[in-house]
Amino acid sequence: MGNVLISRRFDFSSSHRYYRDEWSTEENTRVFGLCALPSGHGHNYTLEVAVSGAADSDTGMVINLVDLQAAVEVVLEQFDHKHLNLDTHYFTDCIPTAENLAAVLWGLIAEELVGAKLHRLRLYETDDLFVEYFGEIS
Ligand code: NI
């Protein structure tokens, strides 16, 4: 049995703001534009979680989808309907861009996925903008 990639899609909503305290408001606006506005703004994110491996000879599955769903949902609960800067502790030192959010989600989901190999996260911030993350480069 060869390697199979299986993906599942999840939706969540979060708000965020791009702003560096050590920069002036003018510099923040120059770099981040409207994303630097004080109250932030929200997105309906879509997260595709891809797991790779061989299908088990007994079950025919790379991963039990019930387990995958449970692992991802327990992570996304921390972010859904939250302000990423204010309601989570993951973005005190980094800007909650899609790039950084994908990296944070990778660490948390990989920890939950016991016995399965996380291959890729694809995080859509809008319909036409997404990032892909493949874990830390070793
Ligand atoms: Ni945004």
mmCIF file of N, CA and C and ligand atoms in Angstrom:
data_model
loop_
_atom_site.group_PDB
_atom_site.id
_atom_site.type_symbol
_atom_site.label_atom_id
_atom_site.label_comp_id
_atom_site.label_asym_id
_atom_site.label_seq_id
_atom_site.Cartn_x
_atom_site.Cartn_y
_atom_site.Cartn_z
ATOM 1 N N MET A 1 0.854 -1.204 0.000
ATOM 2 C CA MET A 1 0.000 0.000 0.000
ATOM 3 C C MET A 1 0.876 1.235 0.000
ATOM 4 N N GLY A 2 0.619 2.118 -0.919
ATOM 5 C CA GLY A 2 1.397 3.345 -1.001
ATOM 6 C C GLY A 2 0.927 4.404 -0.016
ATOM 7 N N ASN A 3 1.587 5.523 -0.098
ATOM 8 C CA ASN A 3 1.254 6.628 0.784
ATOM 9 C C ASN A 3 -0.009 7.332 0.281
ATOM 10 N N VAL A 4 -0.909 7.637 1.198
ATOM 11 C CA VAL A 4 -2.156 8.323 0.855
ATOM 12 C C VAL A 4 -2.238 9.614 1.653
ATOM 13 N N LEU A 5 -2.749 10.639 0.999
ATOM 14 C CA LEU A 5 -2.963 11.917 1.672
ATOM 15 C C LEU A 5 -4.463 12.099 1.824
ATOM 16 N N ILE A 6 -4.923 12.283 3.057
ATOM 17 C CA ILE A 6 -6.350 12.499 3.278
ATOM 18 C C ILE A 6 -6.532 13.855 3.953
ATOM 19 N N SER A 7 -7.504 14.616 3.451
ATOM 20 C CA SER A 7 -7.699 15.982 3.948
ATOM 21 C C SER A 7 -9.129 16.174 4.418
ATOM 22 N N ARG A 8 -9.262 16.979 5.457
ATOM 23 C CA ARG A 8 -10.594 17.350 5.913
ATOM 24 C C ARG A 8 -10.610 18.849 6.163
ATOM 25 N N ARG A 9 -11.751 19.444 5.904
ATOM 26 C CA ARG A 9 -11.887 20.896 5.975
ATOM 27 C C ARG A 9 -12.674 21.286 7.228
ATOM 28 N N PHE A 10 -12.223 22.352 7.870
ATOM 29 C CA PHE A 10 -12.876 22.857 9.078
ATOM 30 C C PHE A 10 -13.048 24.367 8.933
ATOM 31 N N ASP A 11 -14.101 24.890 9.521
ATOM 32 C CA ASP A 11 -14.346 26.336 9.480
ATOM 33 C C ASP A 11 -14.306 26.910 10.886
ATOM 34 N N PHE A 12 -13.766 28.099 11.007
ATOM 35 C CA PHE A 12 -13.842 28.831 12.269
ATOM 36 C C PHE A 12 -13.732 30.317 11.958
ATOM 37 N N SER A 13 -14.119 31.120 12.917
ATOM 38 C CA SER A 13 -14.107 32.568 12.738
ATOM 39 C C SER A 13 -13.298 33.203 13.853
ATOM 40 N N SER A 14 -12.436 34.132 13.472
ATOM 41 C CA SER A 14 -11.630 34.843 14.464
ATOM 42 C C SER A 14 -11.422 36.273 13.991
ATOM 43 N N SER A 15 -11.116 37.137 14.937
ATOM 44 C CA SER A 15 -10.723 38.494 14.573
ATOM 45 C C SER A 15 -9.266 38.712 14.969
ATOM 46 N N HIS A 16 -8.671 39.729 14.387
ATOM 47 C CA HIS A 16 -7.273 40.000 14.687
ATOM 48 C C HIS A 16 -6.911 41.441 14.332
ATOM 49 N N ARG A 17 -5.730 41.816 14.768
ATOM 50 C CA ARG A 17 -5.192 43.137 14.439
ATOM 51 C C ARG A 17 -3.691 42.992 14.221
ATOM 52 N N TYR A 18 -3.191 43.649 13.173
ATOM 53 C CA TYR A 18 -1.748 43.666 12.924
ATOM 54 C C TYR A 18 -1.197 44.976 13.477
ATOM 55 N N TYR A 19 -0.359 44.881 14.475
ATOM 56 C CA TYR A 19 0.175 46.103 15.097
ATOM 57 C C TYR A 19 1.388 45.741 15.944
ATOM 58 N N ARG A 20 2.462 46.508 15.782
ATOM 59 C CA ARG A 20 3.650 46.320 16.634
ATOM 60 C C ARG A 20 3.742 47.519 17.566
ATOM 61 N N ASP A 21 3.717 47.238 18.882
ATOM 62 C CA ASP A 21 3.737 48.331 19.876
ATOM 63 C C ASP A 21 5.000 49.179 19.767
ATOM 64 N N GLU A 22 6.104 48.557 19.358
ATOM 65 C CA GLU A 22 7.373 49.293 19.301
ATOM 66 C C GLU A 22 7.466 50.193 18.073
ATOM 67 N N TRP A 23 6.501 50.112 17.190
ATOM 68 C CA TRP A 23 6.448 50.991 16.019
ATOM 69 C C TRP A 23 5.444 52.116 16.272
ATOM 70 N N SER A 24 5.638 53.233 15.578
ATOM 71 C CA SER A 24 4.663 54.322 15.642
ATOM 72 C C SER A 24 3.386 53.902 14.912
ATOM 73 N N THR A 25 2.310 54.624 15.193
ATOM 74 C CA THR A 25 1.056 54.358 14.488
ATOM 75 C C THR A 25 1.239 54.538 12.985
ATOM 76 N N GLU A 26 2.028 55.552 12.616
ATOM 77 C CA GLU A 26 2.263 55.820 11.195
ATOM 78 C C GLU A 26 2.973 54.636 10.526
ATOM 79 N N GLU A 27 3.978 54.096 11.230
ATOM 80 C CA GLU A 27 4.721 52.962 10.666
ATOM 81 C C GLU A 27 3.821 51.729 10.570
ATOM 82 N N ASN A 28 3.026 51.494 11.597
ATOM 83 C CA ASN A 28 2.097 50.364 11.553
ATOM 84 C C ASN A 28 1.124 50.502 10.380
ATOM 85 N N THR A 29 0.617 51.709 10.181
ATOM 86 C CA THR A 29 -0.329 51.940 9.085
ATOM 87 C C THR A 29 0.348 51.778 7.736
ATOM 88 N N ARG A 30 1.617 52.229 7.658
ATOM 89 C CA ARG A 30 2.351 52.100 6.400
ATOM 90 C C ARG A 30 2.537 50.629 6.027
ATOM 91 N N VAL A 31 2.866 49.811 7.022
ATOM 92 C CA VAL A 31 3.160 48.397 6.745
ATOM 93 C C VAL A 31 1.879 47.556 6.665
ATOM 94 N N PHE A 32 0.966 47.784 7.608
ATOM 95 C CA PHE A 32 -0.186 46.881 7.723
ATOM 96 C C PHE A 32 -1.484 47.451 7.158
ATOM 97 N N GLY A 33 -1.493 48.742 6.818
ATOM 98 C CA GLY A 33 -2.693 49.339 6.227
ATOM 99 C C GLY A 33 -3.892 49.258 7.154
ATOM 100 N N LEU A 34 -5.044 48.890 6.589
ATOM 101 C CA LEU A 34 -6.285 48.824 7.368
ATOM 102 C C LEU A 34 -6.207 47.780 8.478
ATOM 103 N N CYS A 35 -5.327 46.807 8.331
ATOM 104 C CA CYS A 35 -5.197 45.747 9.346
ATOM 105 C C CYS A 35 -4.654 46.282 10.671
ATOM 106 N N ALA A 36 -4.149 47.526 10.669
ATOM 107 C CA ALA A 36 -3.623 48.130 11.900
ATOM 108 C C ALA A 36 -4.678 48.928 12.659
ATOM 109 N N LEU A 37 -5.873 49.061 12.100
ATOM 110 C CA LEU A 37 -6.914 49.849 12.781
ATOM 111 C C LEU A 37 -7.170 49.295 14.187
ATOM 112 N N PRO A 38 -7.479 50.185 15.141
ATOM 113 C CA PRO A 38 -7.500 49.805 16.562
ATOM 114 C C PRO A 38 -8.415 48.638 16.933
ATOM 115 N N SER A 39 -9.590 48.557 16.355
ATOM 116 C CA SER A 39 -10.532 47.524 16.808
ATOM 117 C C SER A 39 -10.366 46.184 16.100
ATOM 118 N N GLY A 40 -9.483 46.110 15.110
ATOM 119 C CA GLY A 40 -9.276 44.853 14.390
ATOM 120 C C GLY A 40 -10.433 44.546 13.450
ATOM 121 N N HIS A 41 -10.394 43.342 12.893
ATOM 122 C CA HIS A 41 -11.434 42.906 11.960
ATOM 123 C C HIS A 41 -11.435 41.383 11.961
ATOM 124 N N GLY A 42 -12.478 40.801 11.391
ATOM 125 C CA GLY A 42 -12.620 39.350 11.478
ATOM 126 C C GLY A 42 -12.534 38.646 10.139
ATOM 127 N N HIS A 43 -12.324 37.335 10.209
ATOM 128 C CA HIS A 43 -12.319 36.479 9.027
ATOM 129 C C HIS A 43 -13.071 35.191 9.330
ATOM 130 N N ASN A 44 -13.694 34.657 8.289
ATOM 131 C CA ASN A 44 -14.202 33.291 8.361
ATOM 132 C C ASN A 44 -13.125 32.402 7.734
ATOM 133 N N TYR A 45 -12.350 31.767 8.572
ATOM 134 C CA TYR A 45 -11.227 30.945 8.110
ATOM 135 C C TYR A 45 -11.714 29.556 7.716
ATOM 136 N N THR A 46 -11.029 28.988 6.750
ATOM 137 C CA THR A 46 -11.194 27.565 6.452
ATOM 138 C C THR A 46 -9.835 26.907 6.600
ATOM 139 N N LEU A 47 -9.803 25.831 7.338
ATOM 140 C CA LEU A 47 -8.561 25.103 7.576
ATOM 141 C C LEU A 47 -8.680 23.711 6.982
ATOM 142 N N GLU A 48 -7.757 23.372 6.081
ATOM 143 C CA GLU A 48 -7.694 22.014 5.550
ATOM 144 C C GLU A 48 -6.530 21.303 6.228
ATOM 145 N N VAL A 49 -6.854 20.187 6.855
ATOM 146 C CA VAL A 49 -5.847 19.406 7.569
ATOM 147 C C VAL A 49 -5.575 18.147 6.754
ATOM 148 N N ALA A 50 -4.342 17.980 6.327
ATOM 149 C CA ALA A 50 -3.969 16.818 5.523
ATOM 150 C C ALA A 50 -3.067 15.889 6.330
ATOM 151 N N VAL A 51 -3.473 14.629 6.389
ATOM 152 C CA VAL A 51 -2.724 13.598 7.110
ATOM 153 C C VAL A 51 -2.264 12.570 6.093
ATOM 154 N N SER A 52 -1.044 12.089 6.220
ATOM 155 C CA SER A 52 -0.531 11.115 5.261
ATOM 156 C C SER A 52 -0.171 9.807 5.947
ATOM 157 N N GLY A 53 -0.187 8.760 5.146
ATOM 158 C CA GLY A 53 0.193 7.445 5.653
ATOM 159 C C GLY A 53 -0.361 6.373 4.741
ATOM 160 N N ALA A 54 -0.173 5.144 5.135
ATOM 161 C CA ALA A 54 -0.738 4.024 4.399
ATOM 162 C C ALA A 54 -2.096 3.678 5.010
ATOM 163 N N ALA A 55 -3.035 3.268 4.176
ATOM 164 C CA ALA A 55 -4.327 2.836 4.703
ATOM 165 C C ALA A 55 -4.135 1.540 5.495
ATOM 166 N N ASP A 56 -4.700 1.498 6.668
ATOM 167 C CA ASP A 56 -4.606 0.319 7.524
ATOM 168 C C ASP A 56 -5.269 -0.880 6.823
ATOM 169 N N SER A 57 -4.632 -2.038 6.897
ATOM 170 C CA SER A 57 -5.149 -3.198 6.146
ATOM 171 C C SER A 57 -6.483 -3.681 6.718
ATOM 172 N N ASP A 58 -6.749 -3.453 7.977
ATOM 173 C CA ASP A 58 -8.026 -3.878 8.576
ATOM 174 C C ASP A 58 -9.143 -2.870 8.337
ATOM 175 N N THR A 59 -8.842 -1.596 8.531
ATOM 176 C CA THR A 59 -9.907 -0.576 8.475
ATOM 177 C C THR A 59 -9.990 0.113 7.118
ATOM 178 N N GLY A 60 -8.919 0.053 6.328
ATOM 179 C CA GLY A 60 -8.895 0.785 5.065
ATOM 180 C C GLY A 60 -8.679 2.274 5.242
ATOM 181 N N MET A 61 -8.348 2.686 6.448
ATOM 182 C CA MET A 61 -8.226 4.116 6.745
ATOM 183 C C MET A 61 -6.790 4.510 7.052
ATOM 184 N N VAL A 62 -6.423 5.734 6.622
ATOM 185 C CA VAL A 62 -5.155 6.328 7.057
ATOM 186 C C VAL A 62 -5.295 6.800 8.494
ATOM 187 N N ILE A 63 -6.453 7.387 8.779
ATOM 188 C CA ILE A 63 -6.772 7.841 10.139
ATOM 189 C C ILE A 63 -8.285 7.742 10.288
ATOM 190 N N ASN A 64 -8.723 7.392 11.452
ATOM 191 C CA ASN A 64 -10.150 7.393 11.723
ATOM 192 C C ASN A 64 -10.642 8.835 11.731
ATOM 193 N N LEU A 65 -11.601 9.141 10.869
ATOM 194 C CA LEU A 65 -12.040 10.540 10.717
ATOM 195 C C LEU A 65 -12.685 11.092 11.981
ATOM 196 N N VAL A 66 -13.220 10.214 12.808
ATOM 197 C CA VAL A 66 -13.768 10.658 14.093
ATOM 198 C C VAL A 66 -12.636 11.194 14.978
ATOM 199 N N ASP A 67 -11.520 10.492 14.955
ATOM 200 C CA ASP A 67 -10.360 10.931 15.741
ATOM 201 C C ASP A 67 -9.791 12.234 15.191
ATOM 202 N N LEU A 68 -9.722 12.334 13.851
ATOM 203 C CA LEU A 68 -9.205 13.560 13.236
ATOM 204 C C LEU A 68 -10.094 14.749 13.597
ATOM 205 N N GLN A 69 -11.388 14.557 13.490
ATOM 206 C CA GLN A 69 -12.318 15.642 13.790
ATOM 207 C C GLN A 69 -12.194 16.067 15.255
ATOM 208 N N ALA A 70 -12.120 15.108 16.148
ATOM 209 C CA ALA A 70 -12.014 15.439 17.577
ATOM 210 C C ALA A 70 -10.730 16.195 17.868
ATOM 211 N N ALA A 71 -9.627 15.754 17.259
ATOM 212 C CA ALA A 71 -8.323 16.388 17.512
ATOM 213 C C ALA A 71 -8.310 17.837 17.032
ATOM 214 N N VAL A 72 -8.872 18.071 15.862
ATOM 215 C CA VAL A 72 -8.842 19.424 15.309
ATOM 216 C C VAL A 72 -9.839 20.327 16.040
ATOM 217 N N GLU A 73 -11.000 19.794 16.343
ATOM 218 C CA GLU A 73 -12.016 20.636 16.990
ATOM 219 C C GLU A 73 -11.591 21.090 18.375
ATOM 220 N N VAL A 74 -10.889 20.238 19.101
ATOM 221 C CA VAL A 74 -10.450 20.645 20.444
ATOM 222 C C VAL A 74 -9.445 21.795 20.341
ATOM 223 N N VAL A 75 -8.680 21.819 19.269
ATOM 224 C CA VAL A 75 -7.742 22.923 19.035
ATOM 225 C C VAL A 75 -8.490 24.182 18.591
ATOM 226 N N LEU A 76 -9.403 24.029 17.634
ATOM 227 C CA LEU A 76 -10.073 25.202 17.066
ATOM 228 C C LEU A 76 -10.995 25.890 18.067
ATOM 229 N N GLU A 77 -11.440 25.165 19.079
ATOM 230 C CA GLU A 77 -12.253 25.792 20.135
ATOM 231 C C GLU A 77 -11.535 26.969 20.775
ATOM 232 N N GLN A 78 -10.206 26.894 20.799
ATOM 233 C CA GLN A 78 -9.419 27.977 21.406
ATOM 234 C C GLN A 78 -9.439 29.242 20.560
ATOM 235 N N PHE A 79 -9.813 29.103 19.278
ATOM 236 C CA PHE A 79 -9.700 30.224 18.349
ATOM 237 C C PHE A 79 -11.051 30.699 17.804
ATOM 238 N N ASP A 80 -12.041 29.819 17.796
ATOM 239 C CA ASP A 80 -13.311 30.147 17.155
ATOM 240 C C ASP A 80 -14.061 31.223 17.939
ATOM 241 N N HIS A 81 -14.466 32.252 17.220
ATOM 242 C CA HIS A 81 -15.175 33.404 17.810
ATOM 243 C C HIS A 81 -14.340 34.103 18.876
ATOM 244 N N LYS A 82 -13.033 34.089 18.689
ATOM 245 C CA LYS A 82 -12.114 34.773 19.604
ATOM 246 C C LYS A 82 -11.358 35.849 18.838
ATOM 247 N N HIS A 83 -10.868 36.810 19.597
ATOM 248 C CA HIS A 83 -9.925 37.790 19.036
ATOM 249 C C HIS A 83 -8.527 37.217 19.260
ATOM 250 N N LEU A 84 -7.816 36.959 18.183
ATOM 251 C CA LEU A 84 -6.537 36.242 18.295
ATOM 252 C C LEU A 84 -5.532 36.992 19.162
ATOM 253 N N ASN A 85 -5.523 38.323 19.084
ATOM 254 C CA ASN A 85 -4.573 39.103 19.878
ATOM 255 C C ASN A 85 -4.961 39.134 21.350
ATOM 256 N N LEU A 86 -6.264 39.225 21.617
ATOM 257 C CA LEU A 86 -6.729 39.513 22.979
ATOM 258 C C LEU A 86 -7.193 38.281 23.737
ATOM 259 N N ASP A 87 -7.747 37.296 23.046
ATOM 260 C CA ASP A 87 -8.385 36.160 23.714
ATOM 261 C C ASP A 87 -7.547 34.886 23.685
ATOM 262 N N THR A 88 -6.391 34.925 23.008
ATOM 263 C CA THR A 88 -5.483 33.780 23.039
ATOM 264 C C THR A 88 -4.108 34.300 23.463
ATOM 265 N N HIS A 89 -3.242 33.407 23.888
ATOM 266 C CA HIS A 89 -1.910 33.848 24.330
ATOM 267 C C HIS A 89 -0.827 33.531 23.296
ATOM 268 N N TYR A 90 -1.240 33.155 22.082
ATOM 269 C CA TYR A 90 -0.260 32.728 21.080
ATOM 270 C C TYR A 90 0.350 33.884 20.285
ATOM 271 N N PHE A 91 -0.249 35.065 20.400
ATOM 272 C CA PHE A 91 0.195 36.157 19.537
ATOM 273 C C PHE A 91 0.634 37.382 20.319
ATOM 274 N N THR A 92 1.180 37.143 21.501
ATOM 275 C CA THR A 92 1.718 38.264 22.273
ATOM 276 C C THR A 92 3.043 38.741 21.664
ATOM 277 N N ASP A 93 3.783 37.831 21.036
ATOM 278 C CA ASP A 93 5.091 38.177 20.463
ATOM 279 C C ASP A 93 5.122 38.096 18.938
ATOM 280 N N CYS A 94 4.018 37.756 18.324
ATOM 281 C CA CYS A 94 4.020 37.688 16.859
ATOM 282 C C CYS A 94 2.664 38.151 16.317
ATOM 283 N N ILE A 95 2.697 38.657 15.108
ATOM 284 C CA ILE A 95 1.502 39.190 14.463
ATOM 285 C C ILE A 95 0.623 38.018 14.005
ATOM 286 N N PRO A 96 -0.677 38.076 14.268
ATOM 287 C CA PRO A 96 -1.549 36.946 13.900
ATOM 288 C C PRO A 96 -1.922 36.915 12.416
ATOM 289 N N THR A 97 -0.902 36.881 11.578
ATOM 290 C CA THR A 97 -1.131 36.685 10.146
ATOM 291 C C THR A 97 -1.551 35.241 9.899
ATOM 292 N N ALA A 98 -2.020 34.973 8.695
ATOM 293 C CA ALA A 98 -2.361 33.592 8.337
ATOM 294 C C ALA A 98 -1.115 32.708 8.437
ATOM 295 N N GLU A 99 0.044 33.262 8.077
ATOM 296 C CA GLU A 99 1.295 32.501 8.158
ATOM 297 C C GLU A 99 1.565 32.036 9.591
ATOM 298 N N ASN A 100 1.494 32.992 10.522
ATOM 299 C CA ASN A 100 1.779 32.653 11.921
ATOM 300 C C ASN A 100 0.672 31.808 12.542
ATOM 301 N N LEU A 101 -0.563 32.071 12.158
ATOM 302 C CA LEU A 101 -1.671 31.269 12.688
ATOM 303 C C LEU A 101 -1.535 29.812 12.237
ATOM 304 N N ALA A 102 -1.157 29.598 10.993
ATOM 305 C CA ALA A 102 -0.979 28.227 10.495
ATOM 306 C C ALA A 102 0.111 27.505 11.287
ATOM 307 N N ALA A 103 1.190 28.214 11.593
ATOM 308 C CA ALA A 103 2.283 27.588 12.360
ATOM 309 C C ALA A 103 1.834 27.231 13.773
ATOM 310 N N VAL A 104 1.066 28.109 14.394
ATOM 311 C CA VAL A 104 0.545 27.829 15.739
ATOM 312 C C VAL A 104 -0.396 26.628 15.697
ATOM 313 N N LEU A 105 -1.289 26.618 14.711
ATOM 314 C CA LEU A 105 -2.252 25.514 14.595
ATOM 315 C C LEU A 105 -1.537 24.188 14.350
ATOM 316 N N TRP A 106 -0.489 24.233 13.564
ATOM 317 C CA TRP A 106 0.294 23.008 13.292
ATOM 318 C C TRP A 106 0.791 22.384 14.606
ATOM 319 N N GLY A 107 1.414 23.199 15.433
ATOM 320 C CA GLY A 107 1.963 22.684 16.691
ATOM 321 C C GLY A 107 0.890 22.055 17.564
ATOM 322 N N LEU A 108 -0.246 22.714 17.658
ATOM 323 C CA LEU A 108 -1.316 22.229 18.526
ATOM 324 C C LEU A 108 -1.987 20.984 17.954
ATOM 325 N N ILE A 109 -2.219 20.969 16.648
ATOM 326 C CA ILE A 109 -2.889 19.814 16.031
ATOM 327 C C ILE A 109 -1.956 18.603 16.013
ATOM 328 N N ALA A 110 -0.689 18.836 15.705
ATOM 329 C CA ALA A 110 0.275 17.717 15.693
ATOM 330 C C ALA A 110 0.339 17.046 17.064
ATOM 331 N N GLU A 111 0.213 17.838 18.110
ATOM 332 C CA GLU A 111 0.243 17.299 19.473
ATOM 333 C C GLU A 111 -0.977 16.410 19.748
ATOM 334 N N GLU A 112 -2.111 16.776 19.156
ATOM 335 C CA GLU A 112 -3.362 16.029 19.383
ATOM 336 C C GLU A 112 -3.446 14.762 18.537
ATOM 337 N N LEU A 113 -2.753 14.754 17.395
ATOM 338 C CA LEU A 113 -2.886 13.647 16.449
ATOM 339 C C LEU A 113 -1.918 12.516 16.803
ATOM 340 N N VAL A 114 -2.281 11.737 17.758
ATOM 341 C CA VAL A 114 -1.414 10.645 18.195
ATOM 342 C C VAL A 114 -1.424 9.530 17.146
ATOM 343 N N GLY A 115 -0.246 9.122 16.721
ATOM 344 C CA GLY A 115 -0.147 8.000 15.789
ATOM 345 C C GLY A 115 -0.460 8.348 14.343
ATOM 346 N N ALA A 116 -0.637 9.625 14.026
ATOM 347 C CA ALA A 116 -0.904 10.024 12.645
ATOM 348 C C ALA A 116 0.102 11.086 12.238
ATOM 349 N N LYS A 117 0.404 11.132 10.951
ATOM 350 C CA LYS A 117 1.421 12.073 10.468
ATOM 351 C C LYS A 117 0.754 13.257 9.781
ATOM 352 N N LEU A 118 0.869 14.405 10.433
ATOM 353 C CA LEU A 118 0.347 15.623 9.840
ATOM 354 C C LEU A 118 1.233 15.996 8.656
ATOM 355 N N HIS A 119 0.621 16.168 7.487
ATOM 356 C CA HIS A 119 1.409 16.438 6.275
ATOM 357 C C HIS A 119 1.372 17.909 5.881
ATOM 358 N N ARG A 120 0.195 18.509 5.947
ATOM 359 C CA ARG A 120 0.055 19.895 5.498
ATOM 360 C C ARG A 120 -1.157 20.537 6.142
ATOM 361 N N LEU A 121 -1.031 21.804 6.480
ATOM 362 C CA LEU A 121 -2.190 22.628 6.814
ATOM 363 C C LEU A 121 -2.338 23.660 5.718
ATOM 364 N N ARG A 122 -3.547 23.818 5.250
ATOM 365 C CA ARG A 122 -3.844 24.895 4.300
ATOM 366 C C ARG A 122 -4.894 25.771 4.974
ATOM 367 N N LEU A 123 -4.530 27.004 5.203
ATOM 368 C CA LEU A 123 -5.409 27.918 5.933
ATOM 369 C C LEU A 123 -5.862 29.029 4.994
ATOM 370 N N TYR A 124 -7.168 29.044 4.731
ATOM 371 C CA TYR A 124 -7.759 30.105 3.899
ATOM 372 C C TYR A 124 -8.205 31.240 4.804
ATOM 373 N N GLU A 125 -7.714 32.430 4.516
ATOM 374 C CA GLU A 125 -8.190 33.613 5.236
ATOM 375 C C GLU A 125 -9.397 34.205 4.491
ATOM 376 N N THR A 126 -9.327 34.150 3.173
ATOM 377 C CA THR A 126 -10.458 34.520 2.313
ATOM 378 C C THR A 126 -10.501 33.481 1.199
ATOM 379 N N ASP A 127 -11.507 33.589 0.332
ATOM 380 C CA ASP A 127 -11.650 32.610 -0.750
ATOM 381 C C ASP A 127 -10.419 32.569 -1.654
ATOM 382 N N ASP A 128 -9.769 33.718 -1.816
ATOM 383 C CA ASP A 128 -8.668 33.782 -2.774
ATOM 384 C C ASP A 128 -7.302 33.963 -2.117
ATOM 385 N N LEU A 129 -7.234 33.752 -0.817
ATOM 386 C CA LEU A 129 -5.936 33.863 -0.136
ATOM 387 C C LEU A 129 -5.774 32.727 0.862
ATOM 388 N N PHE A 130 -4.734 31.947 0.667
ATOM 389 C CA PHE A 130 -4.464 30.896 1.643
ATOM 390 C C PHE A 130 -2.964 30.715 1.808
ATOM 391 N N VAL A 131 -2.596 30.153 2.947
ATOM 392 C CA VAL A 131 -1.200 29.780 3.172
ATOM 393 C C VAL A 131 -1.164 28.261 3.396
ATOM 394 N N GLU A 132 -0.004 27.687 3.095
ATOM 395 C CA GLU A 132 0.206 26.265 3.356
ATOM 396 C C GLU A 132 1.398 26.137 4.273
ATOM 397 N N TYR A 133 1.268 25.238 5.232
ATOM 398 C CA TYR A 133 2.343 25.050 6.198
ATOM 399 C C TYR A 133 2.645 23.565 6.312
ATOM 400 N N PHE A 134 3.934 23.237 6.323
ATOM 401 C CA PHE A 134 4.357 21.837 6.306
ATOM 402 C C PHE A 134 5.194 21.468 7.534
ATOM 403 N N GLY A 135 5.107 22.280 8.561
ATOM 404 C CA GLY A 135 5.892 22.004 9.764
ATOM 405 C C GLY A 135 7.244 22.659 9.682
ATOM 406 N N GLU A 136 7.993 22.522 10.768
ATOM 407 C CA GLU A 136 9.299 23.154 10.828
ATOM 408 C C GLU A 136 10.268 22.456 9.884
ATOM 409 N N ILE A 137 11.105 23.261 9.266
ATOM 410 C CA ILE A 137 12.103 22.716 8.346
ATOM 411 C C ILE A 137 13.250 22.169 9.186
ATOM 412 N N SER A 138 13.551 20.874 8.986
ATOM 413 C CA SER A 138 14.611 20.281 9.807
ATOM 414 C C SER A 138 15.893 20.135 9.029
HETATM 415 NI NI NI B 1 -7.206 40.131 8.491
#
